[in-house]
Coordinates of C-alpha atoms in Angstrom, one line a residue:
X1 CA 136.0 142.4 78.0
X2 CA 135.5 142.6 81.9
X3 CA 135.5 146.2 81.9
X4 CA 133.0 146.8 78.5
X5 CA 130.6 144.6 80.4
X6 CA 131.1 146.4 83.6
X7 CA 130.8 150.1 82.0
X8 CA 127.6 149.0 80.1
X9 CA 126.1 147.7 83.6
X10 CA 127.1 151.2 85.3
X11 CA 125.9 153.6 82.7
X12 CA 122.4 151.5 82.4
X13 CA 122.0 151.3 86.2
X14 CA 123.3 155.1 86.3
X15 CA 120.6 156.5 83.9
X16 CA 117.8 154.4 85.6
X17 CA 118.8 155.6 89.3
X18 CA 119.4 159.2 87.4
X19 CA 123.2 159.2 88.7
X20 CA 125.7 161.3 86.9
X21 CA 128.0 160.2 89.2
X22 CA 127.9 156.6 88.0
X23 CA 127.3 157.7 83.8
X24 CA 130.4 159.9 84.2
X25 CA 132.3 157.2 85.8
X26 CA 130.6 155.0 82.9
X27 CA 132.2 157.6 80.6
X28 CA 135.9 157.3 82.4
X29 CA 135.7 153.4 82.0
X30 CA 134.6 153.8 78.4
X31 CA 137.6 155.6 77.6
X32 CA 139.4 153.4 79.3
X33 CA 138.1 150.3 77.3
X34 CA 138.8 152.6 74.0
X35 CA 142.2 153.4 75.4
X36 CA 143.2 149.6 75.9
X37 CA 142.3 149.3 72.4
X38 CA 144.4 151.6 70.9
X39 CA 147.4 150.8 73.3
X40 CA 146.9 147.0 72.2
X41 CA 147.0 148.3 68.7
X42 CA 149.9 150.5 69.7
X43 CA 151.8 147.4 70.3
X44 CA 151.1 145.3 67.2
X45 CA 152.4 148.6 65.1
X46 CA 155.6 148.2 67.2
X47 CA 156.2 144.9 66.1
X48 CA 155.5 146.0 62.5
X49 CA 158.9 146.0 60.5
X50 CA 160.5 149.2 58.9
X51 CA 159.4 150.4 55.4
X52 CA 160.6 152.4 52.7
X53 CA 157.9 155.0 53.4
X54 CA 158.3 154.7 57.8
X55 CA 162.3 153.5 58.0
X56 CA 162.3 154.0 61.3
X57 CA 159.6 151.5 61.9
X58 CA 156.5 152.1 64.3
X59 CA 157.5 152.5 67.5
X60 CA 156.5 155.9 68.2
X61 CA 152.8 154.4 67.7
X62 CA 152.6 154.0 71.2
X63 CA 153.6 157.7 71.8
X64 CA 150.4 158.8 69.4
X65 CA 148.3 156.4 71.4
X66 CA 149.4 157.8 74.8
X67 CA 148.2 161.2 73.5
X68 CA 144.8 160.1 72.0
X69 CA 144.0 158.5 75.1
X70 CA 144.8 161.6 77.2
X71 CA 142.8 164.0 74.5
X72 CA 139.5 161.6 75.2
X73 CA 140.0 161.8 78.9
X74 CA 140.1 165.4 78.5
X75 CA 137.0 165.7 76.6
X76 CA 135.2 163.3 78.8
X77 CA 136.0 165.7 81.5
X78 CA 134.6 168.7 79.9
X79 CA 131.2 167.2 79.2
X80 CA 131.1 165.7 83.1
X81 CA 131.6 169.2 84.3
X82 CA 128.8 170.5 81.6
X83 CA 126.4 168.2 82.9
X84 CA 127.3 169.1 86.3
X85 CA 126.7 172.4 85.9
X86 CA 123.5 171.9 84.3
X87 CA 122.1 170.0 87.1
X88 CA 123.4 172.5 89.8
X89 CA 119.8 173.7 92.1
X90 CA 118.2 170.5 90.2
X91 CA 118.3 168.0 92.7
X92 CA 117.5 164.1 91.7
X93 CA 116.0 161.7 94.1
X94 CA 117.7 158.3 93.5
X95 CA 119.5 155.4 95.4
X96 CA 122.4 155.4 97.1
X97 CA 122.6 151.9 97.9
X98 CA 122.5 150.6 94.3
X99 CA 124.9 153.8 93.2
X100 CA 127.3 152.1 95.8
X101 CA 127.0 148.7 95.0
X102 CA 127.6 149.1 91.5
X103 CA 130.4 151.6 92.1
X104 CA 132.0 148.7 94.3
X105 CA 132.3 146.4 91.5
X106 CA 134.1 148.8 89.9
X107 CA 136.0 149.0 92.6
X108 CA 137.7 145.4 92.1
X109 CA 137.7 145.5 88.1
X110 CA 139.4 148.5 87.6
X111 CA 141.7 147.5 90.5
X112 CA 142.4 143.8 88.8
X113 CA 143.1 145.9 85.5
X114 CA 145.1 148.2 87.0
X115 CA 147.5 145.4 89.0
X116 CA 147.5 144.1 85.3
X117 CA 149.6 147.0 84.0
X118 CA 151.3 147.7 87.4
X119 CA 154.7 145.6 86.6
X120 CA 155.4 147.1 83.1
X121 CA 153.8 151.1 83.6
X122 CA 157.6 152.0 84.1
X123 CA 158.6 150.8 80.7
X124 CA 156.4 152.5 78.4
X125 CA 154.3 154.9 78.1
X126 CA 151.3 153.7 76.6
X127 CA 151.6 151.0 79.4
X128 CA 151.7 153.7 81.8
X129 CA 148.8 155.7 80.3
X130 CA 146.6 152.5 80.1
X131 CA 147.7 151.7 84.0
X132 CA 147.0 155.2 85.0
X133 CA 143.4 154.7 83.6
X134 CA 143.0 151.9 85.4
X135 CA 144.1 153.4 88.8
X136 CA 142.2 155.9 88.7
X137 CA 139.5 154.4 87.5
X138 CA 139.7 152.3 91.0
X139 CA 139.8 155.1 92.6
X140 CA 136.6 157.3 91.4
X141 CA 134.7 154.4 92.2
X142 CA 135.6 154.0 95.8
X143 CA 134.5 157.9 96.1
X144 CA 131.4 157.1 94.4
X145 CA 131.0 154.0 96.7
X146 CA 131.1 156.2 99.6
X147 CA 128.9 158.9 98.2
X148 CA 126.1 156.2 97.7
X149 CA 126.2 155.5 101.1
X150 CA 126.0 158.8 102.6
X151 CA 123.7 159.5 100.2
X152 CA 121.4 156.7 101.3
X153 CA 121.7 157.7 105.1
X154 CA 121.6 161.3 104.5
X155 CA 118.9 161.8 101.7
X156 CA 121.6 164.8 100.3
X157 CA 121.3 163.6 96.7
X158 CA 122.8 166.7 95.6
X159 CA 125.9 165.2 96.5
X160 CA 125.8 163.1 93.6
X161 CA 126.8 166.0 91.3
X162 CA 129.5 167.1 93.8
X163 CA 131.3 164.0 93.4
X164 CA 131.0 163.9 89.5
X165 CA 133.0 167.3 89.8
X166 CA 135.3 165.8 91.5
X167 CA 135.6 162.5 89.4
X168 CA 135.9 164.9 86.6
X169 CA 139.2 167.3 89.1
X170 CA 140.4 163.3 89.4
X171 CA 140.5 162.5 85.4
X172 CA 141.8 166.1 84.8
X173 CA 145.0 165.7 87.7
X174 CA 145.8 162.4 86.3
X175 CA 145.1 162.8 82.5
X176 CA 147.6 166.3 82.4
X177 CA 150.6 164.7 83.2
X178 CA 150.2 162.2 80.7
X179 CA 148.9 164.8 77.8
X180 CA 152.1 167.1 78.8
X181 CA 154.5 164.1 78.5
X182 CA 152.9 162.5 75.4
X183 CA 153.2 166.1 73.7
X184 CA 156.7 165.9 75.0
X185 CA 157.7 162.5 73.3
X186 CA 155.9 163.4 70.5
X187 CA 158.0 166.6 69.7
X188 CA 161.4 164.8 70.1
X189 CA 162.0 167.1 73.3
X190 CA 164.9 166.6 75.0
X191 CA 164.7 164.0 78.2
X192 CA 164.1 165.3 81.7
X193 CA 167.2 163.4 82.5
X194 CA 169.3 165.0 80.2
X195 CA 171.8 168.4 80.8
X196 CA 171.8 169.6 77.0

């Protein structure tokens, strides 16, 4: 609920001040929300009981959720660096102030969220995904927080779109791990512990 209500306040504030940088990290958190969803629902198919039709019960729920979550992030990065590219030599005049101060509140939800999942991410891997989210999450907002700042004592409000290319390098550095190792669970691979 926290971060819905914080993703609609960013995304409105970011299309008024004309801020990709705040509607793609709008975009992340909206994932995110979506991605807590599915891992919540992840969890209520574990507890589901075997069937004749799924004997082996629903446990690998969690695995298909882990990779749905990392497929969105992936998309949601393709269409941050498409409207990147599409405002490159198109500079927008906005405010960095109110880019930062919204980006700070982001700051301490996603951060809450993330301390949330911190005790459990080593347990699961839709835990982990959702934590991972989270994190980073935390983390594009601190950048974006800064960038609102130097972009209100600097006037450079192209920088706006530099650091929506790299929220986008951040998603994409955290999301492939997580897409490589879902795939991997997924495909009853053998464990990167094990000497076949």
């Amino acid at each position: 609920g926290l971060n819905t209500l914080f993703l609609i306040v960013e995304f409105i504030v970011g299309y008024l001040q004309h801020s990709l940088s705040l509607i793609s990290d709008a975009g992340h958190n909206a994932t995110d929300v979506f991605s807590l969803l599915v891992s919540l629902f992840a969890f209520k198919m574990m507890q589901a009981k075997a069937s004749k039709a799924y004997t082996y019960g629903y446990k690998k729920g969690t695995i298909l959720a882990s990779l749905l979550n990392a497929v969105l992030l992936l998309v949601t990065v393709f269409f941050i660096f498409y409207e990147a590219i599409t405002r490159i030599g198109k500079p927008v005049v906005m405010h960095g102030n109110i880019i930062s101060l919204v980006a700070l509140i982001g700051v301490f939800v996603n951060g809450f969220s993330a301390y949330l999942f911190f005790k459990d991410q080593k347990q699961d891997i839709n835990i982990k995904g959702a934590y991972l989210h989270m994190l980073s999450d935390a983390i594009v907002s601190f950048g974006v927080v800064i960038g609102g700042l130097v972009i209100n004592y600097t006037g450079w409000d192209w920088l706006d779109t530099v650091l929506s290319v790299i929220i986008g390098l951040v998603i994409l550095k955290a999301t492939w791990g997580l897409f490589t190792q879902s795939i991997h669970l997924a495909l009853d691979a053998v464990p990167d512990d094990i000497d076949v």
